[in-house]
Coordinates of N, CA and C in Angstrom, one line a residue:
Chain A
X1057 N 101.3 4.3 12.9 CA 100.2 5.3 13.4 C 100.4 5.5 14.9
X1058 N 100.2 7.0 15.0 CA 100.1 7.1 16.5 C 99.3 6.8 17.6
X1059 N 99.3 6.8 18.7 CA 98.6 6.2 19.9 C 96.8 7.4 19.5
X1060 N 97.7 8.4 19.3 CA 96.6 9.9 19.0 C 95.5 9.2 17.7
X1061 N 96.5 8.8 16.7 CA 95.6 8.9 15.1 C 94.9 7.2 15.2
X1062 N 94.9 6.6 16.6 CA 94.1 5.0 16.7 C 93.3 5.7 17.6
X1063 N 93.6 6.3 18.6 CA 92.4 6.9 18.9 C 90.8 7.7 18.5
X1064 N 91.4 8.1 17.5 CA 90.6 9.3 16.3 C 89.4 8.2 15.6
X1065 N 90.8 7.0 15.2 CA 90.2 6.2 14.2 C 89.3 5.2 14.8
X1066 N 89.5 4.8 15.9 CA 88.4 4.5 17.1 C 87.1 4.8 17.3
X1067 N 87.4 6.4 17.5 CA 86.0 7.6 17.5 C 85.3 7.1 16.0
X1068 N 85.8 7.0 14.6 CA 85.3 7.3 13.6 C 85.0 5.7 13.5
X1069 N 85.2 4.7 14.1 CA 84.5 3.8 13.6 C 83.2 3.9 14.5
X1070 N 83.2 4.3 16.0 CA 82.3 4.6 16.3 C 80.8 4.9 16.0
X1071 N 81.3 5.6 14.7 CA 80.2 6.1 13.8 C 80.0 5.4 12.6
X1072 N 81.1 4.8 12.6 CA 81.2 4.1 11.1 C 80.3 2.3 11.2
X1073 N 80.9 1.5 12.1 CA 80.4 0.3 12.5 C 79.1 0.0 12.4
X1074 N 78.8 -1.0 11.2 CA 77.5 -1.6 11.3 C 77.0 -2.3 12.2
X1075 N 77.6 -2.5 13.7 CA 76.9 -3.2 14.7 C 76.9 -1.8 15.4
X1076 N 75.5 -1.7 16.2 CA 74.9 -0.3 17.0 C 75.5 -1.0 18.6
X1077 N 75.6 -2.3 18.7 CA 76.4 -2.4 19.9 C 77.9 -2.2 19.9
X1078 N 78.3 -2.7 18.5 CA 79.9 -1.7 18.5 C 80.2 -0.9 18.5
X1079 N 79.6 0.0 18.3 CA 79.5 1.2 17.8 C 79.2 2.0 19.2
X1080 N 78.6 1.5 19.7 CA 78.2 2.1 21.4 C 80.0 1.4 22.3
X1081 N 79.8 0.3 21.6 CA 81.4 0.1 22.8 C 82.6 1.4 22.0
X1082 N 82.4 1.3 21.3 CA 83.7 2.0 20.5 C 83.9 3.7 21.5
X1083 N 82.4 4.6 20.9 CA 82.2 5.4 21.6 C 82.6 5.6 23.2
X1084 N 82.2 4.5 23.9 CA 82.4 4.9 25.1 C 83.7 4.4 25.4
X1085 N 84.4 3.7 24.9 CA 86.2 3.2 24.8 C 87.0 4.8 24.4
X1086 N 86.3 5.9 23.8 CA 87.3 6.3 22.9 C 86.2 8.1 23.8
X1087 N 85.7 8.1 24.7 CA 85.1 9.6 24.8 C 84.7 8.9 26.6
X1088 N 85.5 10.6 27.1 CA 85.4 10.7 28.4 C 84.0 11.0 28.7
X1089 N 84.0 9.9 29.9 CA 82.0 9.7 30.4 C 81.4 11.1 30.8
X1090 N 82.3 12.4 30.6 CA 81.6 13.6 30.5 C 81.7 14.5 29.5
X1091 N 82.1 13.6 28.0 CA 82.6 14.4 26.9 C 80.9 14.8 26.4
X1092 N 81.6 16.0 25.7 CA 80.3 16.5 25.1 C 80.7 16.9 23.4
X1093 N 79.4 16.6 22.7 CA 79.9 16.8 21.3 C 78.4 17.6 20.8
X1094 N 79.4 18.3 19.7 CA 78.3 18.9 19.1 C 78.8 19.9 17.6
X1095 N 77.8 20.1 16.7 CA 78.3 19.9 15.6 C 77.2 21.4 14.8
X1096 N 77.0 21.3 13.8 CA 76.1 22.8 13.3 C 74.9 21.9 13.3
X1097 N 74.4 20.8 13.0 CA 72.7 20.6 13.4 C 72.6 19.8 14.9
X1098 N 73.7 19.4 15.6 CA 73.6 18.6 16.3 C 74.1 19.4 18.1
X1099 N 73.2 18.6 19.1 CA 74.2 19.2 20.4 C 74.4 20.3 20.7
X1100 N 74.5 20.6 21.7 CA 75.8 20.1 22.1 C 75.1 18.7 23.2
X1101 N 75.6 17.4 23.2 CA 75.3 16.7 24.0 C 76.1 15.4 24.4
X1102 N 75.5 14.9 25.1 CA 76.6 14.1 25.8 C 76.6 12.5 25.4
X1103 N 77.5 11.8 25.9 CA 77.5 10.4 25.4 C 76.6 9.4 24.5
X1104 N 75.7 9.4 25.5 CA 74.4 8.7 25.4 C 73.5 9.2 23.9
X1105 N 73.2 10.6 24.7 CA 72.7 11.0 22.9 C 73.7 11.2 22.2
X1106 N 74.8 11.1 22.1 CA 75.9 11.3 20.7 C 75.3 9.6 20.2
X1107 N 75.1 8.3 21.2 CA 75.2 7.6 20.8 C 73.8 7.2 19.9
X1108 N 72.7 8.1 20.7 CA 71.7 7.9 19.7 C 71.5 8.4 18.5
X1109 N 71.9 9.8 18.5 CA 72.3 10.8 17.0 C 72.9 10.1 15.9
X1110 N 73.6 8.6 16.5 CA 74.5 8.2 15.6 C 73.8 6.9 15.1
X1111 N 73.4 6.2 15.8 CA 72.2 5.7 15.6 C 71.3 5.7 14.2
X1112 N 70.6 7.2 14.8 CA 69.6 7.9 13.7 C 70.0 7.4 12.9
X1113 N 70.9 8.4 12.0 CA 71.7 8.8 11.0 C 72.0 7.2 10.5
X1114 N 72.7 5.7 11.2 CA 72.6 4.6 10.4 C 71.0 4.3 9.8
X1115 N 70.5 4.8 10.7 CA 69.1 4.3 10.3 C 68.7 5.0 8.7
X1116 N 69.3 6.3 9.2 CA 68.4 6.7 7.6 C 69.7 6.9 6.8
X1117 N 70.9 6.4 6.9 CA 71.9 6.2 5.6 C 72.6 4.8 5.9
X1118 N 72.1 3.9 6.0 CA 72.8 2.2 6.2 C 74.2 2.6 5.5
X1119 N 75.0 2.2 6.7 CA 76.5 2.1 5.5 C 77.3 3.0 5.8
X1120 N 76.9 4.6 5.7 CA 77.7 5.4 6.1 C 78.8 5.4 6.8
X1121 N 79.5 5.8 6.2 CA 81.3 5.5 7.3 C 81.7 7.0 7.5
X1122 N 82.6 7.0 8.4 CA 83.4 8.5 8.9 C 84.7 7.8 8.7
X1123 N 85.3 8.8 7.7 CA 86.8 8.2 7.3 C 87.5 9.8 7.8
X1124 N 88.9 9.5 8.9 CA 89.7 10.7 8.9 C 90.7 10.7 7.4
X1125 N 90.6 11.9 7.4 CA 91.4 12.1 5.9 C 92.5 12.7 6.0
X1126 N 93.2 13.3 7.0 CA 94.5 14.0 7.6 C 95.2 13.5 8.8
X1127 N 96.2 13.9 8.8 CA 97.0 13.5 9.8 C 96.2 14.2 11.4
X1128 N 96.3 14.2 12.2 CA 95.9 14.5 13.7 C 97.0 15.9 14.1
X1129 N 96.3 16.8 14.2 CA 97.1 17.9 14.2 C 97.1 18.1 16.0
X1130 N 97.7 18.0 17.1 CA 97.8 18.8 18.4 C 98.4 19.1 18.9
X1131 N 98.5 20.3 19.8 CA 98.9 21.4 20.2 C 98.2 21.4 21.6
X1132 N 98.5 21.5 22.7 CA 98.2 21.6 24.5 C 96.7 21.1 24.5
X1133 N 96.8 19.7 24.3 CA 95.7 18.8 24.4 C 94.1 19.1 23.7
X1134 N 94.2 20.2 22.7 CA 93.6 20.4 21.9 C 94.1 20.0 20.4
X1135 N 93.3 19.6 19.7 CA 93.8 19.1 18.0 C 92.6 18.8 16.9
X1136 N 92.9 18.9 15.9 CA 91.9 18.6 14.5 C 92.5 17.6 13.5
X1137 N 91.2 17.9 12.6 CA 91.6 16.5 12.0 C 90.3 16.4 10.9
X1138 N 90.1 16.0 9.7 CA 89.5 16.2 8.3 C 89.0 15.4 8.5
X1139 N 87.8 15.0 7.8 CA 86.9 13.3 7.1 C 86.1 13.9 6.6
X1140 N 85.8 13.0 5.9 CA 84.7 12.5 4.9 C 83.7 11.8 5.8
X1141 N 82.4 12.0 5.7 CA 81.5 10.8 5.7 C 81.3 10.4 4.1
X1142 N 81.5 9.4 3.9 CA 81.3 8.5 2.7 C 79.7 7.7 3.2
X1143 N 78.9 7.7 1.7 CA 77.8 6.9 1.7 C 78.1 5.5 1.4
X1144 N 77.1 4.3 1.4 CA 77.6 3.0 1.3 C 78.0 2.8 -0.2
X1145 N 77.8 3.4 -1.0 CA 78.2 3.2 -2.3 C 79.4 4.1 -2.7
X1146 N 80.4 5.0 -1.8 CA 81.5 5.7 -1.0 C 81.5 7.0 -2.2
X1147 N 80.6 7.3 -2.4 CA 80.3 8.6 -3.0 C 80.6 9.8 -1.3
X1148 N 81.1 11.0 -1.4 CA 81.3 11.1 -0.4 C 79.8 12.5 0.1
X1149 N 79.2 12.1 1.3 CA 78.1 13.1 1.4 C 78.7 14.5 2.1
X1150 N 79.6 14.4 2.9 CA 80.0 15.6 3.1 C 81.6 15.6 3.7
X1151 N 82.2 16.7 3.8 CA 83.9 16.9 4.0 C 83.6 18.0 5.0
X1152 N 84.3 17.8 6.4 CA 84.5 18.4 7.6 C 85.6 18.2 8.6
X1153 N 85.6 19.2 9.8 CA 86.4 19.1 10.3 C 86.6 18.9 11.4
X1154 N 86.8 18.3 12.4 CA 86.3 18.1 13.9 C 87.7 18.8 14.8
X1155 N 87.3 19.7 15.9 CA 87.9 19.9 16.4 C 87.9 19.4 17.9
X1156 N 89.1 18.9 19.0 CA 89.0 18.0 19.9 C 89.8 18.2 20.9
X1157 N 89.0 17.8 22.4 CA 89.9 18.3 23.5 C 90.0 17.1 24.2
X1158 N 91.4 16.7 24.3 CA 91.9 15.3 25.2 C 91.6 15.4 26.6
X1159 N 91.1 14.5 27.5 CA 91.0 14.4 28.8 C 92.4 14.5 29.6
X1160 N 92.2 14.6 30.7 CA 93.5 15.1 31.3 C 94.8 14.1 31.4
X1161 N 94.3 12.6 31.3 CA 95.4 11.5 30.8 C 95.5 11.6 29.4
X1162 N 95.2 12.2 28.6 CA 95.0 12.2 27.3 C 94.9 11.0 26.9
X1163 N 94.0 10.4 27.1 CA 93.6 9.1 26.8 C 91.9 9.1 25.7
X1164 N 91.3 10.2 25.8 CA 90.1 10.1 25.3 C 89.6 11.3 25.1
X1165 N 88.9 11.4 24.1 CA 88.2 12.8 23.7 C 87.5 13.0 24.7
X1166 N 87.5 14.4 25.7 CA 86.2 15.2 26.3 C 85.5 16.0 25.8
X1167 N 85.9 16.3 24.5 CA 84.5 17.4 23.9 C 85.2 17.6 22.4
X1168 N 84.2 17.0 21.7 CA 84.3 17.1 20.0 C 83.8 18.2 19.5
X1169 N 83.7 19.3 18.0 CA 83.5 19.9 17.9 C 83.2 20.0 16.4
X1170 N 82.3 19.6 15.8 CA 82.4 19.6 14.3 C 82.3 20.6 13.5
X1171 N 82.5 20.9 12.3 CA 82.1 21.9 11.0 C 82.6 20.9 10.1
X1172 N 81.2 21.6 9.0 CA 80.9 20.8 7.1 C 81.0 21.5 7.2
X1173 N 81.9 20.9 6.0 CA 82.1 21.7 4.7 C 83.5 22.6 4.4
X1174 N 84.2 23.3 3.3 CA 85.1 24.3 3.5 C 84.6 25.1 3.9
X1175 N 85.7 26.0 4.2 CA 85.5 27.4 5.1 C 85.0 28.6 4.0
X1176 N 84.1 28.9 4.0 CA 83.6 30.4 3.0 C 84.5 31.1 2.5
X1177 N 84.6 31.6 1.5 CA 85.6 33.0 1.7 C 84.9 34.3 1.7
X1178 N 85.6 35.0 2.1 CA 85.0 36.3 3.2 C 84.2 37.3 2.3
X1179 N 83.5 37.5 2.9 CA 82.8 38.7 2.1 C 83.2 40.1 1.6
X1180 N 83.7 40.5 3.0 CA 83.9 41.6 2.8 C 85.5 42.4 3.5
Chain B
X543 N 79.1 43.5 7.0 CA 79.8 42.3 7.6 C 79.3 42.5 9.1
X544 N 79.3 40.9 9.5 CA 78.3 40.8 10.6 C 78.8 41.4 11.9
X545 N 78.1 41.8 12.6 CA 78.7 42.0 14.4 C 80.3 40.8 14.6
X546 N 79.9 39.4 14.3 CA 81.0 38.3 14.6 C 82.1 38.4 14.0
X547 N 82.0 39.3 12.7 CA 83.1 39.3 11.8 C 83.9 40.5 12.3
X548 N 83.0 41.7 13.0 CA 83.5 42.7 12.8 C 84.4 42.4 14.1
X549 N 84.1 41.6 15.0 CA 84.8 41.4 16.9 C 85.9 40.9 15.9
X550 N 86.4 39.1 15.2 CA 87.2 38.8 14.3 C 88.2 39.9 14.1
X551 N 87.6 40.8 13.1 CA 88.4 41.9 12.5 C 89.3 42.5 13.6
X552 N 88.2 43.0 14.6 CA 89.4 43.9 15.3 C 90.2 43.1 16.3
X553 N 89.4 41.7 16.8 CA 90.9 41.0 17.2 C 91.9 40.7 16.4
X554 N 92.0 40.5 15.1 CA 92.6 40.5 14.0 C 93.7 41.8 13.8
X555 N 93.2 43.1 14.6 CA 94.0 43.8 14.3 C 94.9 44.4 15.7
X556 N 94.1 43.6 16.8 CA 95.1 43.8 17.8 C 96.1 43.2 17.6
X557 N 96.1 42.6 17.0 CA 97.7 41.4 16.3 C 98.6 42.2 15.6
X558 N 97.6 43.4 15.0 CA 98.4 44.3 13.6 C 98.7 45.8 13.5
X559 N 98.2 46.3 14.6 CA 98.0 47.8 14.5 C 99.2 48.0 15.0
X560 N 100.1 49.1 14.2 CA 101.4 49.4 14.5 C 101.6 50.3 16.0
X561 N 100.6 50.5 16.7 CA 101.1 51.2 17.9 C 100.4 49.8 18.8
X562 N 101.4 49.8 19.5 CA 101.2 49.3 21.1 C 100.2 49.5 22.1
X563 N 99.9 50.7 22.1 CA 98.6 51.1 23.0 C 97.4 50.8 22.3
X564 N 97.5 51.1 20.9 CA 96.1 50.4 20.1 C 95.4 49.1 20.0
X565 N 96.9 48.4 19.9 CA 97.0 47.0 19.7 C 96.2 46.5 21.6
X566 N 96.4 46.9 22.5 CA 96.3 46.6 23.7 C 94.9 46.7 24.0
X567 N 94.3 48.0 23.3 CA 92.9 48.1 23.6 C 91.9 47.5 22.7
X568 N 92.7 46.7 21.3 CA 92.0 46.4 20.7 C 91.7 44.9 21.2
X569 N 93.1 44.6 21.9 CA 92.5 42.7 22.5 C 91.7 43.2 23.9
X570 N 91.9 44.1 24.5 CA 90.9 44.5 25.9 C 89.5 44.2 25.8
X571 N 89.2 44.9 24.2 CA 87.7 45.4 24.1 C 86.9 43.9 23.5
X572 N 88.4 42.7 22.9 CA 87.6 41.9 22.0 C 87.4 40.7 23.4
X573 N 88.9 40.7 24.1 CA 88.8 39.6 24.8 C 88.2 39.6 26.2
X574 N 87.3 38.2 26.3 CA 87.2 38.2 27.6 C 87.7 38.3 28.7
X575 N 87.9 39.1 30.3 CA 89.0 39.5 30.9 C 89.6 37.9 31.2
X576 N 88.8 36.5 31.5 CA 89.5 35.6 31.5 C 89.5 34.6 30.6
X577 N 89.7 35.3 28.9 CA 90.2 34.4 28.0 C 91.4 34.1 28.1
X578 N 91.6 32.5 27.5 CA 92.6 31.9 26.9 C 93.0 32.3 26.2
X579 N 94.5 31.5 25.5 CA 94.8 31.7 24.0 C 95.9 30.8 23.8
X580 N 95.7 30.2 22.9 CA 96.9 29.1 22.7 C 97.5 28.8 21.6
X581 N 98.5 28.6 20.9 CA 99.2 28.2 19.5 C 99.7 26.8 19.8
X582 N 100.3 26.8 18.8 CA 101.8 25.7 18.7 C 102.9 25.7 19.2
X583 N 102.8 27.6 19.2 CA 104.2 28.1 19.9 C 104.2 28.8 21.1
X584 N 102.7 28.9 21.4 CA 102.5 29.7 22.7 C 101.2 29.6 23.5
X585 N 101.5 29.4 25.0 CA 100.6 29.0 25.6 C 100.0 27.9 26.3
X586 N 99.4 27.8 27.2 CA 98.1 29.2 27.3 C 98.4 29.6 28.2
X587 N 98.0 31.0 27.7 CA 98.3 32.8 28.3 C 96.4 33.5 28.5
X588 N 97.1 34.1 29.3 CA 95.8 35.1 29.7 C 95.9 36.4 28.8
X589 N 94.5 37.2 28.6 CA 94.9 38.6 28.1 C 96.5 39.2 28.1
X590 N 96.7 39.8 29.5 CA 98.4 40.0 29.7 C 100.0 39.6 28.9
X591 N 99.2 38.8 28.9 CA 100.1 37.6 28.6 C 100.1 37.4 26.8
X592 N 99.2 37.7 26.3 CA 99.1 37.3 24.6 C 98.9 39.1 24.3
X593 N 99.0 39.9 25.2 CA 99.7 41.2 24.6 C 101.0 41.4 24.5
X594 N 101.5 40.8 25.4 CA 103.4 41.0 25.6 C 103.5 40.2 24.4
X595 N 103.3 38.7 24.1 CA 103.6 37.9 22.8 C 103.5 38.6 21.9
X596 N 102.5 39.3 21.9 CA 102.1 40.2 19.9 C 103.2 41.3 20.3
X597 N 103.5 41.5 21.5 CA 104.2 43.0 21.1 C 105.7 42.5 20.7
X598 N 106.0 41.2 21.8 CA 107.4 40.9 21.1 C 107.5 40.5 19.5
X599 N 106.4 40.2 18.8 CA 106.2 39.5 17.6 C 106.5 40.5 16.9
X600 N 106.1 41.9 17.3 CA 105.7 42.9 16.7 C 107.4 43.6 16.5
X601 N 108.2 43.5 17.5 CA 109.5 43.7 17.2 C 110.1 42.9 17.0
X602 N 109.5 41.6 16.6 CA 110.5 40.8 15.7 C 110.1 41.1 14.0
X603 N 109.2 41.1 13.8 CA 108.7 41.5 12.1 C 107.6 42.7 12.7
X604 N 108.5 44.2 12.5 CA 107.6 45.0 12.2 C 107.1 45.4 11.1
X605 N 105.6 45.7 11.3 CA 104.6 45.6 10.1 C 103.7 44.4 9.7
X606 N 104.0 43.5 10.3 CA 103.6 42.1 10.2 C 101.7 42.4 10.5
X607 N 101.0 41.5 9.5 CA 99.8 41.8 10.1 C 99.2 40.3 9.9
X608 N 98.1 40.3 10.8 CA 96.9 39.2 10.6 C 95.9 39.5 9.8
X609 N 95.3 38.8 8.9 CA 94.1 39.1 8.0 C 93.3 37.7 8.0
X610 N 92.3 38.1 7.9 CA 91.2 36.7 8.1 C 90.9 36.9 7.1
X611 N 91.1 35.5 6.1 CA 91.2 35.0 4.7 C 89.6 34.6 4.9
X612 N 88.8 34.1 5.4 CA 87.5 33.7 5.3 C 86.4 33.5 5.9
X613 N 85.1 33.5 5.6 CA 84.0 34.0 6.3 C 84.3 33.3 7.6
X614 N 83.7 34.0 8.7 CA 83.4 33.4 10.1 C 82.1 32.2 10.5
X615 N 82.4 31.2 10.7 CA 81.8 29.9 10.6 C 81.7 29.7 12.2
X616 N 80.4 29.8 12.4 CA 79.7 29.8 13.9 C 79.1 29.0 14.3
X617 N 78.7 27.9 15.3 CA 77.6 27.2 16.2 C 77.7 27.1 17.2
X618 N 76.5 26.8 17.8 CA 77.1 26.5 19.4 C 77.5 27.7 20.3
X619 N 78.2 28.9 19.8 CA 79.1 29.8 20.3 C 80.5 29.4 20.2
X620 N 81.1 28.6 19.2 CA 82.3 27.8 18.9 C 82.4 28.2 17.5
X621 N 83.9 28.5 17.2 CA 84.2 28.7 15.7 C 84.7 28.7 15.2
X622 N 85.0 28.9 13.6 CA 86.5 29.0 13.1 C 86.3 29.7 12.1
X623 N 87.5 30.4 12.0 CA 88.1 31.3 10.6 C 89.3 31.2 10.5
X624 N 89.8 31.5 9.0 CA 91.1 31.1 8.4 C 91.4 32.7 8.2
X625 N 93.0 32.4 8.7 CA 94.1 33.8 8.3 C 95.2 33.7 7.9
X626 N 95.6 35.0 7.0 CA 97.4 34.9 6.7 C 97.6 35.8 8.0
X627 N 99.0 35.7 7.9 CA 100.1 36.8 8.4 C 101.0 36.8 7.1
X628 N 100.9 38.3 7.4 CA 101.2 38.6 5.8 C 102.8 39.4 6.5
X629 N 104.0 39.9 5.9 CA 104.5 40.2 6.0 C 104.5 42.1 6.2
X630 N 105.8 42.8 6.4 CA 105.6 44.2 5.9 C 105.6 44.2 4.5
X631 N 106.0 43.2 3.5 CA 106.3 43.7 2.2 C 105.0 42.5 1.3
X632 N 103.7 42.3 2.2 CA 103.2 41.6 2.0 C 103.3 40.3 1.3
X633 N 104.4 39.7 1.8 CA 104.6 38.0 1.6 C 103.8 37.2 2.8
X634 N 103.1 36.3 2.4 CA 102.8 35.2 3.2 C 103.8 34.7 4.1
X635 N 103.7 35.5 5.3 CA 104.5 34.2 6.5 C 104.1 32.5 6.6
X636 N 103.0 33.3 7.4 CA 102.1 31.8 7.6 C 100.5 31.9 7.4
X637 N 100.2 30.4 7.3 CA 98.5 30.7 7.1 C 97.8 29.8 8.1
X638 N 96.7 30.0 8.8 CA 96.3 29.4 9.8 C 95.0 29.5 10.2
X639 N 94.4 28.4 11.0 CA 92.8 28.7 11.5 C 92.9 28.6 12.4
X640 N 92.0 30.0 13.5 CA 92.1 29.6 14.7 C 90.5 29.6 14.8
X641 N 90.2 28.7 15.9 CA 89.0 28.2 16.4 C 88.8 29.0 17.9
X642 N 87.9 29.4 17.6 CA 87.5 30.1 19.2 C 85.9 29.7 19.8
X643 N 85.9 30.6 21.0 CA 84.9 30.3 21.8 C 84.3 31.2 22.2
X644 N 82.7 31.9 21.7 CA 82.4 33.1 22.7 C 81.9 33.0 24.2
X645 N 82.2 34.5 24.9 CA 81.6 34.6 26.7 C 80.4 34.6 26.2
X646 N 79.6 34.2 27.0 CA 78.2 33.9 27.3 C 77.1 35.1 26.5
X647 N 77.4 36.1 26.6 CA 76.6 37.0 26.0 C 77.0 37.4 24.4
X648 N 77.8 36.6 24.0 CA 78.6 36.4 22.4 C 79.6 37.7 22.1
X649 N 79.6 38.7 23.4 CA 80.3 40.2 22.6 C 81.6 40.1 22.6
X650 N 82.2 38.8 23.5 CA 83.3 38.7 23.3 C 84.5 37.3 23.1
X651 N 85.6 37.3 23.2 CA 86.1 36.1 22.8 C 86.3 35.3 23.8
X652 N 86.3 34.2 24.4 CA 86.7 34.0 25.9 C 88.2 32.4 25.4
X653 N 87.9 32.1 24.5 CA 89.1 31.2 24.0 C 89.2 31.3 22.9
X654 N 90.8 31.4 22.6 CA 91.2 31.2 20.9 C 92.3 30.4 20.9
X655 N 92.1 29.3 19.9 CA 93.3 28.2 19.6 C 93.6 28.3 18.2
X656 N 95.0 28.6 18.2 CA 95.1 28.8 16.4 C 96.3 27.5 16.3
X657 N 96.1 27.2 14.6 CA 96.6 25.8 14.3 C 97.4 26.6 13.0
X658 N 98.6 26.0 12.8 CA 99.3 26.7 11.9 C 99.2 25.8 10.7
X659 N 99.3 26.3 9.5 CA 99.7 25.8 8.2 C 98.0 24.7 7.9
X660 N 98.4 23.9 6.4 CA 96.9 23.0 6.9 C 97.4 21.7 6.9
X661 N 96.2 21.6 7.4 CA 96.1 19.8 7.3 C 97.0 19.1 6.8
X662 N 97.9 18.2 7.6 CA 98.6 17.9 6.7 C 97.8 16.1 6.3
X663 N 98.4 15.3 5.2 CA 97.7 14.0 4.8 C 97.9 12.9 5.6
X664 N 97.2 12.0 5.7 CA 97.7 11.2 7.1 C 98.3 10.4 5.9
X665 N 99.1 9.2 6.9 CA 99.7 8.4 7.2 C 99.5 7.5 6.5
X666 N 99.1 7.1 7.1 CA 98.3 5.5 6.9 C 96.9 5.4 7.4

């Protein structure tokens, strides 16, 4: 695995980790102290509240994991990448896609960008 | 189809319109004067700069077009839609999502990052 896809998987335990103090170290190990994230009900916001949003969400789905499902796709320090959040009994609640901008060592996410779900197809 | 789809569309066809002057006023009117644009294979370029690319594209496969395969997926002012490049004799080149960003008043594009092919499966 690459330096890139331990990174990712870093962020997603982030979210994933049943300790809310690991889960706070993970986050701030793995996102630049001015990264901003934000998603279709969430943010855009920054560290702290990403850390509380994430929080929430254990609180009202104990267990919940964020698994990446694809390889780490990037291109000039921008890149994507698939998951699942799975519930604790790994039924999966939703399939999305996060899109991601590396800090200037590319060492850590500065700004995440999510979408659920597949992409529509077009109307018209 | 919405105002978002319809900006899409005609950026979509500054990529496709067989004359050069059309093609020019169609990324003028969609892009912000200091949008980005970036691929896999190109970039980042300014407006100027991602016109000469499409025009050289344009004499390497004439007739070649962009079509956006699916609805336009919005938050934030951040987004994504999926496209072919279809050939002159309509064969699938490539297929790809690019994610963009609107200028502040949403009328136009101010960044677009396109990712080629999909997802591929991770690793491990």
């Amino acid at each position: 695995m690459s330096g890139l896809e331990e990174l990712i998987d870093r962020y997603c335990q982030g979210w994933t980790d049943p300790s809310p103090l690991e889960r706070r170290m993970l986050i701030q190990s793995t996102l630049d102290q001015h990264a901003v994230y934000c998603d279709a009900r969430t943010g855009p916001v920054g560290m702290d509240a990403l850390i509380q949003h994430i929080n929430r969400l254990q609180q009202q789905r104990p267990g919940a994991r964020v698994l990446r499902t694809s390889a780490v796709d990037l291109h000039h320090s921008v890149g994507r990448f698939s998951f699942h959040v799975l519930m604790a009994d790994e039924t999966v609640l939703l399939e999305g896609v996060d899109f991601f901008e590396l800090s200037g060592d590319g060492t850590r996410l500065q700004r995440v960008v999510g979408f659920f779900g597949p992409l529509r197809t077009r109307d018209g």
